[in-house]
Each structure stands twice: as C-alpha cells, then as structure tokens.
Amino acid sequence: MRFSEWLDLVPADRAVAVLMRHAERNPIESVRDSLEARLTAKGIKDSELLGRELSGFPRIELHHSPVERCRQTARAIATGCTDAGGNASVFGSDTILGGPYMLDWRRAMALVMERGAGWFVKKWFTGELEPGLVTDAHEAARQQLENLADVYHVRL
C-alpha cells in the first residue's frame, strides 16, 4: 500500500504519529560522512510533496533528530504543507530521535558500512548483534514510544 492510500484511511479527527527517518540523501561513503550527508534535490521535492499530502489534516507537528538531513526533511514537509494551505510547525530536534540506542556508534557505523544497513537492521531486530553495540530493539522501541507519549501528553 502506498503512503497516500494509507493516508486516506486515517481519520482526520484523530492524532496520528508517523515515525520516519529522512528523504533521499546523498551517498554515504565513509563512517565520517554518515552524519554529514544532506538530502538530494529529489529528497527535498519528495518531502514537499508529502507535506502537500498531509495538508488536509488539521495540524501537523514535526519533530526530528539532530541529524541535518532529518531537519531538512521536516522543514521541507512543513513547507509543502503550508504552501498547500495546511498548518504545519517544526518543533525542532529531539536527541531520542537521533539514535540514543546506539551504544557504540563508531563500531555500529563500521558494520553498516562493511555489511550494509539491511544486514545490520535484520541482525539488530533478531538480537544477533554483539553485546554492547546497540540497545535491544524492543527496549529501543519502548523508549521511542515513551518519548512520543511525553511529547503528545498521551498515557500509555
């Protein structure tokens, strides 16, 4: 199902949280580049188009990680939304959205570069990564959920 089809199923009178990373970015060729890679022109355009899709909702609140490409994505979504007559606000960065579950960031990024992001995520989600590298996936998800509940004043 495409995202736009999913949006048609979302009741406009309910609060909904969408967790995403970022739009298309420039290539990451080294571990050092992993935090520096910015969005491509297509990534910015796609984010603005997503903002237009979201403009029918009463209010869009955007929070992002401290990573620049995530900030770019949030701002472009807000621009697309407001350009289409919607109400969007960028609330800024939140460190919990930036990967606090990475316990050994350098080693984790080295594995991502060596074996690929797909391999890394699969091993993380199945609990097959070496201890001390990342927080357990279930615990990381629980932390993210608690953070969202705090931001939106929702009781779990």
PDB file of C-alpha atoms in Angstrom:
ATOM      1  CA  MET A   1       0.000   0.000   0.000  1.00  0.00           C
ATOM      2  CA  ARG A   2       1.322   3.424  -0.914  1.00  0.00           C
ATOM      3  CA  PHE A   3       1.574   6.065   1.796  1.00  0.00           C
ATOM      4  CA  SER A   4      -1.064   8.234   0.072  1.00  0.00           C
ATOM      5  CA  GLU A   5      -3.516   5.285   0.123  1.00  0.00           C
ATOM      6  CA  TRP A   6      -2.805   4.752   3.810  1.00  0.00           C
ATOM      7  CA  LEU A   7      -3.490   8.437   4.493  1.00  0.00           C
ATOM      8  CA  ASP A   8      -6.995   8.026   3.075  1.00  0.00           C
ATOM      9  CA  LEU A   9      -7.703   5.503   5.858  1.00  0.00           C
ATOM     10  CA  VAL A  10      -6.577   7.793   8.684  1.00  0.00           C
ATOM     11  CA  PRO A  11      -9.446   9.598  10.441  1.00  0.00           C
ATOM     12  CA  ALA A  12      -8.820  13.348  10.170  1.00  0.00           C
ATOM     13  CA  ASP A  13     -10.113  13.938  13.708  1.00  0.00           C
ATOM     14  CA  ARG A  14      -7.528  11.716  15.438  1.00  0.00           C
ATOM     15  CA  ALA A  15      -3.950  12.325  16.470  1.00  0.00           C
ATOM     16  CA  VAL A  16      -1.583  10.138  14.473  1.00  0.00           C
ATOM     17  CA  ALA A  17       2.175   9.724  14.813  1.00  0.00           C
ATOM     18  CA  VAL A  18       4.291   8.805  11.811  1.00  0.00           C
ATOM     19  CA  LEU A  19       7.887   7.817  12.513  1.00  0.00           C
ATOM     20  CA  MET A  20      10.236   8.174   9.595  1.00  0.00           C
ATOM     21  CA  ARG A  21      13.917   8.695   9.047  1.00  0.00           C
ATOM     22  CA  HIS A  22      14.540  11.100   6.206  1.00  0.00           C
ATOM     23  CA  ALA A  23      14.016  11.523   2.494  1.00  0.00           C
ATOM     24  CA  GLU A  24      16.511  10.526  -0.191  1.00  0.00           C
ATOM     25  CA  ARG A  25      20.021  11.583   0.775  1.00  0.00           C
ATOM     26  CA  ASN A  26      23.360  11.877  -0.915  1.00  0.00           C
ATOM     27  CA  PRO A  27      25.551   8.757  -0.707  1.00  0.00           C
ATOM     28  CA  ILE A  28      27.455   7.956   2.462  1.00  0.00           C
ATOM     29  CA  GLU A  29      30.903   6.778   1.517  1.00  0.00           C
ATOM     30  CA  SER A  30      32.572   6.671   4.919  1.00  0.00           C
ATOM     31  CA  VAL A  31      31.583   6.493   8.566  1.00  0.00           C
ATOM     32  CA  ARG A  32      32.597  10.141   8.922  1.00  0.00           C
ATOM     33  CA  ASP A  33      30.071  11.090   6.214  1.00  0.00           C
ATOM     34  CA  SER A  34      27.165   9.346   7.935  1.00  0.00           C
ATOM     35  CA  LEU A  35      26.082  12.418   9.897  1.00  0.00           C
ATOM     36  CA  GLU A  36      27.018  14.912   7.193  1.00  0.00           C
ATOM     37  CA  ALA A  37      25.074  13.564   4.187  1.00  0.00           C
ATOM     38  CA  ARG A  38      22.339  16.002   3.134  1.00  0.00           C
ATOM     39  CA  LEU A  39      19.168  15.448   1.140  1.00  0.00           C
ATOM     40  CA  THR A  40      19.267  15.333  -2.625  1.00  0.00           C
ATOM     41  CA  ALA A  41      17.102  17.723  -4.658  1.00  0.00           C
ATOM     42  CA  LYS A  42      14.715  14.790  -5.156  1.00  0.00           C
ATOM     43  CA  GLY A  43      14.626  14.196  -1.394  1.00  0.00           C
ATOM     44  CA  ILE A  44      13.600  17.800  -0.784  1.00  0.00           C
ATOM     45  CA  LYS A  45      10.972  17.681  -3.543  1.00  0.00           C
ATOM     46  CA  ASP A  46       9.573  14.364  -2.253  1.00  0.00           C
ATOM     47  CA  SER A  47       9.341  15.811   1.269  1.00  0.00           C
ATOM     48  CA  GLU A  48       7.487  18.865  -0.003  1.00  0.00           C
ATOM     49  CA  LEU A  49       5.088  16.573  -1.893  1.00  0.00           C
ATOM     50  CA  LEU A  50       4.488  14.598   1.299  1.00  0.00           C
ATOM     51  CA  GLY A  51       3.725  17.871   3.071  1.00  0.00           C
ATOM     52  CA  ARG A  52       1.118  18.653   0.420  1.00  0.00           C
ATOM     53  CA  GLU A  53      -0.426  15.206   1.020  1.00  0.00           C
ATOM     54  CA  LEU A  54      -0.606  15.965   4.752  1.00  0.00           C
ATOM     55  CA  SER A  55      -2.079  19.457   4.315  1.00  0.00           C
ATOM     56  CA  GLY A  56      -5.652  18.201   4.745  1.00  0.00           C
ATOM     57  CA  PHE A  57      -5.072  17.302   8.371  1.00  0.00           C
ATOM     58  CA  PRO A  58      -5.949  19.982  10.954  1.00  0.00           C
ATOM     59  CA  ARG A  59      -2.433  20.280  12.346  1.00  0.00           C
ATOM     60  CA  ILE A  60       0.951  18.743  11.558  1.00  0.00           C
ATOM     61  CA  GLU A  61       3.690  18.806  14.213  1.00  0.00           C
ATOM     62  CA  LEU A  62       7.153  17.800  13.060  1.00  0.00           C
ATOM     63  CA  HIS A  63       9.938  16.676  15.370  1.00  0.00           C
ATOM     64  CA  HIS A  64      13.281  15.476  14.049  1.00  0.00           C
ATOM     65  CA  SER A  65      16.598  14.077  15.176  1.00  0.00           C
ATOM     66  CA  PRO A  66      19.673  16.307  15.442  1.00  0.00           C
ATOM     67  CA  VAL A  67      20.908  14.941  12.085  1.00  0.00           C
ATOM     68  CA  GLU A  68      20.812  17.680   9.420  1.00  0.00           C
ATOM     69  CA  ARG A  69      19.086  15.590   6.716  1.00  0.00           C
ATOM     70  CA  CYS A  70      16.278  14.845   9.176  1.00  0.00           C
ATOM     71  CA  ARG A  71      15.888  18.574   9.872  1.00  0.00           C
ATOM     72  CA  GLN A  72      15.837  19.189   6.103  1.00  0.00           C
ATOM     73  CA  THR A  73      13.115  16.563   5.696  1.00  0.00           C
ATOM     74  CA  ALA A  74      10.955  18.061   8.454  1.00  0.00           C
ATOM     75  CA  ARG A  75      11.309  21.595   7.104  1.00  0.00           C
ATOM     76  CA  ALA A  76      10.519  20.531   3.540  1.00  0.00           C
ATOM     77  CA  ILE A  77       7.410  18.638   4.730  1.00  0.00           C
ATOM     78  CA  ALA A  78       6.307  21.763   6.620  1.00  0.00           C
ATOM     79  CA  THR A  79       6.934  23.939   3.556  1.00  0.00           C
ATOM     80  CA  GLY A  80       4.889  21.651   1.315  1.00  0.00           C
ATOM     81  CA  CYS A  81       2.073  21.536   3.855  1.00  0.00           C
ATOM     82  CA  THR A  82       1.867  25.291   4.410  1.00  0.00           C
ATOM     83  CA  ASP A  83       2.253  26.045   0.681  1.00  0.00           C
ATOM     84  CA  ALA A  84      -0.832  23.869   0.130  1.00  0.00           C
ATOM     85  CA  GLY A  85      -2.782  25.798   2.784  1.00  0.00           C
ATOM     86  CA  GLY A  86      -2.163  23.435   5.687  1.00  0.00           C
ATOM     87  CA  ASN A  87      -0.991  24.084   9.231  1.00  0.00           C
ATOM     88  CA  ALA A  88       2.472  22.678   9.979  1.00  0.00           C
ATOM     89  CA  SER A  89       5.041  23.502  12.632  1.00  0.00           C
ATOM     90  CA  VAL A  90       8.600  22.266  13.035  1.00  0.00           C
ATOM     91  CA  PHE A  91       9.313  21.854  16.738  1.00  0.00           C
ATOM     92  CA  GLY A  92      12.983  21.100  16.354  1.00  0.00           C
ATOM     93  CA  SER A  93      15.298  18.286  17.214  1.00  0.00           C
ATOM     94  CA  ASP A  94      14.958  15.681  19.909  1.00  0.00           C
ATOM     95  CA  THR A  95      18.007  13.613  20.773  1.00  0.00           C
ATOM     96  CA  ILE A  96      15.953  10.476  21.382  1.00  0.00           C
ATOM     97  CA  LEU A  97      15.069  10.555  17.684  1.00  0.00           C
ATOM     98  CA  GLY A  98      18.767  10.637  16.831  1.00  0.00           C
ATOM     99  CA  GLY A  99      19.600   7.108  17.834  1.00  0.00           C
ATOM    100  CA  PRO A 100      20.404   7.055  21.560  1.00  0.00           C
ATOM    101  CA  TYR A 101      20.031   3.280  21.284  1.00  0.00           C
ATOM    102  CA  MET A 102      23.424   3.170  19.519  1.00  0.00           C
ATOM    103  CA  LEU A 103      25.755   2.291  22.379  1.00  0.00           C
ATOM    104  CA  ASP A 104      28.928   2.068  20.262  1.00  0.00           C
ATOM    105  CA  TRP A 105      28.216   4.405  17.363  1.00  0.00           C
ATOM    106  CA  ARG A 106      31.594   4.040  15.624  1.00  0.00           C
ATOM    107  CA  ARG A 107      31.527   0.242  15.659  1.00  0.00           C
ATOM    108  CA  ALA A 108      27.862   0.166  14.593  1.00  0.00           C
ATOM    109  CA  MET A 109      28.516   2.503  11.650  1.00  0.00           C
ATOM    110  CA  ALA A 110      31.584   0.498  10.658  1.00  0.00           C
ATOM    111  CA  LEU A 111      29.386  -2.622  10.467  1.00  0.00           C
ATOM    112  CA  VAL A 112      26.745  -0.755   8.467  1.00  0.00           C
ATOM    113  CA  MET A 113      29.402   0.389   6.001  1.00  0.00           C
ATOM    114  CA  GLU A 114      31.009  -3.065   5.842  1.00  0.00           C
ATOM    115  CA  ARG A 115      27.913  -5.270   5.628  1.00  0.00           C
ATOM    116  CA  GLY A 116      25.072  -2.921   4.666  1.00  0.00           C
ATOM    117  CA  ALA A 117      22.214  -1.273   6.520  1.00  0.00           C
ATOM    118  CA  GLY A 118      19.785  -4.097   5.701  1.00  0.00           C
ATOM    119  CA  TRP A 119      22.072  -6.688   7.264  1.00  0.00           C
ATOM    120  CA  PHE A 120      22.612  -4.515  10.334  1.00  0.00           C
ATOM    121  CA  VAL A 121      18.901  -3.847  10.943  1.00  0.00           C
ATOM    122  CA  LYS A 122      17.975  -7.518  10.447  1.00  0.00           C
ATOM    123  CA  LYS A 123      20.648  -8.641  12.921  1.00  0.00           C
ATOM    124  CA  TRP A 124      19.595  -5.922  15.371  1.00  0.00           C
ATOM    125  CA  PHE A 125      15.908  -6.828  15.224  1.00  0.00           C
ATOM    126  CA  THR A 126      16.653 -10.544  15.656  1.00  0.00           C
ATOM    127  CA  GLY A 127      19.035  -9.915  18.570  1.00  0.00           C
ATOM    128  CA  GLU A 128      22.081 -11.251  16.725  1.00  0.00           C
ATOM    129  CA  LEU A 129      24.435  -8.270  17.107  1.00  0.00           C
ATOM    130  CA  GLU A 130      27.319  -8.394  19.549  1.00  0.00           C
ATOM    131  CA  PRO A 131      26.507  -7.199  23.096  1.00  0.00           C
ATOM    132  CA  GLY A 132      27.235  -3.548  23.872  1.00  0.00           C
ATOM    133  CA  LEU A 133      26.695  -2.371  20.293  1.00  0.00           C
ATOM    134  CA  VAL A 134      23.045  -1.258  20.409  1.00  0.00           C
ATOM    135  CA  THR A 135      20.145  -1.332  22.846  1.00  0.00           C
ATOM    136  CA  ASP A 136      17.799  -4.268  22.367  1.00  0.00           C
ATOM    137  CA  ALA A 137      15.305  -3.418  19.586  1.00  0.00           C
ATOM    138  CA  HIS A 138      12.268  -3.915  21.845  1.00  0.00           C
ATOM    139  CA  GLU A 139      13.754  -1.632  24.501  1.00  0.00           C
ATOM    140  CA  ALA A 140      14.642   0.994  21.875  1.00  0.00           C
ATOM    141  CA  ALA A 141      11.047   0.890  20.565  1.00  0.00           C
ATOM    142  CA  ARG A 142       9.705   1.234  24.126  1.00  0.00           C
ATOM    143  CA  GLN A 143      11.912   4.299  24.670  1.00  0.00           C
ATOM    144  CA  GLN A 144      10.669   5.870  21.431  1.00  0.00           C
ATOM    145  CA  LEU A 145       7.039   5.183  22.384  1.00  0.00           C
ATOM    146  CA  GLU A 146       7.521   6.730  25.829  1.00  0.00           C
ATOM    147  CA  ASN A 147       9.094   9.792  24.227  1.00  0.00           C
ATOM    148  CA  LEU A 148       6.161  10.214  21.836  1.00  0.00           C
ATOM    149  CA  ALA A 149       3.688   9.796  24.687  1.00  0.00           C
ATOM    150  CA  ASP A 150       5.541  12.511  26.607  1.00  0.00           C
ATOM    151  CA  VAL A 151       5.625  14.894  23.618  1.00  0.00           C
ATOM    152  CA  TYR A 152       1.921  14.423  22.876  1.00  0.00           C
ATOM    153  CA  HIS A 153       0.803  14.119  26.508  1.00  0.00           C
ATOM    154  CA  VAL A 154      -0.669  10.659  25.977  1.00  0.00           C
ATOM    155  CA  ARG A 155      -0.896   7.995  28.661  1.00  0.00           C
ATOM    156  CA  LEU A 156       0.303   4.547  27.653  1.00  0.00           C
TER     157      LEU A 156
END
